[in-house]
PDB file of C-alpha atoms in Angstrom:
ATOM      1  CA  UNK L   6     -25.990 -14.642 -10.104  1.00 55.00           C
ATOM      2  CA  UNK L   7     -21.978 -15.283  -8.404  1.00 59.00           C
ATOM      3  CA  UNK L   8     -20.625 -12.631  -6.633  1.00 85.00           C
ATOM      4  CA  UNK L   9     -17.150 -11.307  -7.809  1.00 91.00           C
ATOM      5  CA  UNK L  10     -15.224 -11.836  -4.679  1.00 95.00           C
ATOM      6  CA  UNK L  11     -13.725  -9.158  -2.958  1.00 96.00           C
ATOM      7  CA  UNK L  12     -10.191  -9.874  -3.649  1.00 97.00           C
ATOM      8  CA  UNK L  13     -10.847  -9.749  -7.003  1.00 97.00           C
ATOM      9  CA  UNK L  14     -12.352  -6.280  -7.137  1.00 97.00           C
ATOM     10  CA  UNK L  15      -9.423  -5.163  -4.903  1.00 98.00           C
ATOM     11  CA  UNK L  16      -6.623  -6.175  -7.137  1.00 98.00           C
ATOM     12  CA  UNK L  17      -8.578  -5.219 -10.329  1.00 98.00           C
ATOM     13  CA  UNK L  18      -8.933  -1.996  -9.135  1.00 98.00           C
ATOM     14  CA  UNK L  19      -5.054  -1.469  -8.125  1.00 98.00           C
ATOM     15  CA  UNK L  20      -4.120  -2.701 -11.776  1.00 98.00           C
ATOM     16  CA  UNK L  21      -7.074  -1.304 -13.760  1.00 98.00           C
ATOM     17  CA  UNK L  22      -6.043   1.989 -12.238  1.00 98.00           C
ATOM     18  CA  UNK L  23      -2.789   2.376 -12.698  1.00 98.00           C
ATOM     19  CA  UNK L  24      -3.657   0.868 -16.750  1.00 98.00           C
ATOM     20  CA  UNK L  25      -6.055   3.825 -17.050  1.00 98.00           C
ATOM     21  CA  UNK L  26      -4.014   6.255 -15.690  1.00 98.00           C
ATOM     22  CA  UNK L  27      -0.843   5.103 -17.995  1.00 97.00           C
ATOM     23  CA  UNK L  28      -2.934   4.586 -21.278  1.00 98.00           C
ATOM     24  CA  UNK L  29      -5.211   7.962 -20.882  1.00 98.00           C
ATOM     25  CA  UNK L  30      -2.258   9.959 -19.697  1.00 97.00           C
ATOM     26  CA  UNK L  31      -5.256  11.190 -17.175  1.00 98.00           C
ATOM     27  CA  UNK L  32      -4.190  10.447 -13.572  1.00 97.00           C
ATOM     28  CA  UNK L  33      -7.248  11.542 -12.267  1.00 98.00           C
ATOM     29  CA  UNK L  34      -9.363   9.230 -14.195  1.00 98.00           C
ATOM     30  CA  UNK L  35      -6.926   6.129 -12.808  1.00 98.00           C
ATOM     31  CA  UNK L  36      -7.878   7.484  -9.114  1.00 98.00           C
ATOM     32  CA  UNK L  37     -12.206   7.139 -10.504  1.00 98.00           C
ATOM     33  CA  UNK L  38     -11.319   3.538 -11.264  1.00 98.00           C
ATOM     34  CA  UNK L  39      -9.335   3.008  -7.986  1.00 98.00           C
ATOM     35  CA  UNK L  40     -11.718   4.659  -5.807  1.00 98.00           C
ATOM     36  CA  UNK L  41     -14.669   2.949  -7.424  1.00 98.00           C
ATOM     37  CA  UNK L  42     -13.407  -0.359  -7.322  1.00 98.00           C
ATOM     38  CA  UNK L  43     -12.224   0.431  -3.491  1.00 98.00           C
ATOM     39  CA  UNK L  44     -15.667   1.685  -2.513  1.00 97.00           C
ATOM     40  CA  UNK L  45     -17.634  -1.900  -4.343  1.00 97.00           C
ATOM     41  CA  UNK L  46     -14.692  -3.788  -2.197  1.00 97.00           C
ATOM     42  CA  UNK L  47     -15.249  -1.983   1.158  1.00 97.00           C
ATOM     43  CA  UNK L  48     -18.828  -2.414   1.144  1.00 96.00           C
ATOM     44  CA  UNK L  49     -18.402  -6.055   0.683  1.00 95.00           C
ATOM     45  CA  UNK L  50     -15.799  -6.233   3.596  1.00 96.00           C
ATOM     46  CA  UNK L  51     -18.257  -4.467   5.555  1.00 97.00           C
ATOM     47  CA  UNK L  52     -20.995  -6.518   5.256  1.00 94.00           C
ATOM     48  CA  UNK L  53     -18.899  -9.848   5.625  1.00 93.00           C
ATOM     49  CA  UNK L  54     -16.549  -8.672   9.442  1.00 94.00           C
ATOM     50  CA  UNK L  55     -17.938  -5.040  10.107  1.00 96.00           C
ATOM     51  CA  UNK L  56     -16.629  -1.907  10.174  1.00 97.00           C
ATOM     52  CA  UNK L  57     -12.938  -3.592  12.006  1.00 97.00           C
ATOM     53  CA  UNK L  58     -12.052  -6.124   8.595  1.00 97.00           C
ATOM     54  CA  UNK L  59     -13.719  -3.150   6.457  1.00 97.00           C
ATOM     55  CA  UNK L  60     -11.393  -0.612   8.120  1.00 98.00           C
ATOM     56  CA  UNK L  61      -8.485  -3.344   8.034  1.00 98.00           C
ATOM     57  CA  UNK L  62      -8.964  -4.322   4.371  1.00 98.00           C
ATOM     58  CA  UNK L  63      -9.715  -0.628   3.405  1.00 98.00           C
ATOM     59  CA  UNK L  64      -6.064   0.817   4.871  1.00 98.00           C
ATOM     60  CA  UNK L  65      -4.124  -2.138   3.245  1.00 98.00           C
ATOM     61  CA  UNK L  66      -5.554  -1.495  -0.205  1.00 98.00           C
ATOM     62  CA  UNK L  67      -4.497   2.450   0.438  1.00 98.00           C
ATOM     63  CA  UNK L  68      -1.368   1.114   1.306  1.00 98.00           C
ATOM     64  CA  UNK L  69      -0.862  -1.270  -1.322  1.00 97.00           C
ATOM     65  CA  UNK L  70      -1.435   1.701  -3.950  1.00 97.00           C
ATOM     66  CA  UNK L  71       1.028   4.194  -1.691  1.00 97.00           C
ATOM     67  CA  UNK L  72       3.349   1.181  -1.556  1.00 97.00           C
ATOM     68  CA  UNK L  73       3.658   0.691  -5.510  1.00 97.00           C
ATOM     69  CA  UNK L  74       4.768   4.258  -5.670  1.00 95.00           C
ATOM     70  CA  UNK L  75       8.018   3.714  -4.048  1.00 96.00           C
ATOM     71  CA  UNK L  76       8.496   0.251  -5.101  1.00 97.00           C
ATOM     72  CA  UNK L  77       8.049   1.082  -8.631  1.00 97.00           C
ATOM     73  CA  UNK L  78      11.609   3.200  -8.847  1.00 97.00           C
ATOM     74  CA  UNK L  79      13.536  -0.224  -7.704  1.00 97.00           C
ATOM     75  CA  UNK L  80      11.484  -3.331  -9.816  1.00 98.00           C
ATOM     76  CA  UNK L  81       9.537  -1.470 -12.665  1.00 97.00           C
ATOM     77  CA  UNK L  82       5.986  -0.090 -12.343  1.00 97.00           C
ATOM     78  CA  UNK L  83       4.182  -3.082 -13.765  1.00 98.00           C
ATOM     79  CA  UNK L  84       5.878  -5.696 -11.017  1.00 98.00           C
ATOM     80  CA  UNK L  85       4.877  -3.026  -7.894  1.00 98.00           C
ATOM     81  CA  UNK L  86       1.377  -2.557  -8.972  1.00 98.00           C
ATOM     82  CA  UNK L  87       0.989  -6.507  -9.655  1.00 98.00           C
ATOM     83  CA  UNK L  88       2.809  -7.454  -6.735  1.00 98.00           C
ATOM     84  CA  UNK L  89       0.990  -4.648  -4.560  1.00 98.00           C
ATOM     85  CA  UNK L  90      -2.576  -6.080  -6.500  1.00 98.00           C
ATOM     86  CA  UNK L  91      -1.367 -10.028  -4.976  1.00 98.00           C
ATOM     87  CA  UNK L  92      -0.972  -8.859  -1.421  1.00 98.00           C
ATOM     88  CA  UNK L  93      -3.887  -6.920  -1.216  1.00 98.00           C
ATOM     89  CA  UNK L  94      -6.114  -9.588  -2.921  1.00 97.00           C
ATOM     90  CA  UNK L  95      -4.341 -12.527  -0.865  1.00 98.00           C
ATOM     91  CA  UNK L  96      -4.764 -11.320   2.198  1.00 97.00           C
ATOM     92  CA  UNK L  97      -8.566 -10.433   1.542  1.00 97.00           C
ATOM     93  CA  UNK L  98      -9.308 -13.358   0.113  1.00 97.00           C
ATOM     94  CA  UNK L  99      -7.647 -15.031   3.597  1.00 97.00           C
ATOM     95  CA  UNK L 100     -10.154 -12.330   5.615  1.00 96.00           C
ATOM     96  CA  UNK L 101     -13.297 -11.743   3.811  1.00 95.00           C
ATOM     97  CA  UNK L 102     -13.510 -14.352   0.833  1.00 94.00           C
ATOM     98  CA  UNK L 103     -12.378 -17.507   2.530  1.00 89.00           C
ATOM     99  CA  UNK L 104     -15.560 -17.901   4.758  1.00 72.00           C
TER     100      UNK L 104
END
């Protein structure tokens, strides 16, 4: 069976978030989907550089979803979660994925 790469669970789980958190009106339930999806990543970055590219990886997908917050007021919500999901899934895929 293929392995969803990691950069692909990252970013889903930025934008599947923030969708289930807009469409349930239930914030909390966003942050399940967000946290899940960050926990299936983090154990893949783990297992492919250790706990440095796991730690690495792990505070730029925080960082991504801190980062949409602010960026949302000035391009829209949908562009900053997107455009937070592409960074974050780029530069895993460049770290972890690649090899």
């Amino acid at each position: 069976m293929a392995r969803v790469p990691s950069s692909v669970v990252a970013a889903a789980g930025l934008v599947g978030g923030y969708a289930v958190a807009r469409w349930t009106k239930k914030r909390p339930l966003g942050g399940v989907v967000l946290g899940a999806a960050g926990l299936v990543a983090g154990r893949e970055w783990h297992r492919r550089g250790g706990a440095p590219v796991a730690a690495g990886l792990g505070a730029l997908y925080v960082a991504g979803f801190a980062g949409s917050h602010p960026l949302a007021k000035k391009v829209g919500a949908w562009p900053a979660v997107i455009g937070a999901a592409g960074v974050v899934a780029a530069t895993t895929w460049a770290v972890a994925d690649r090899a």
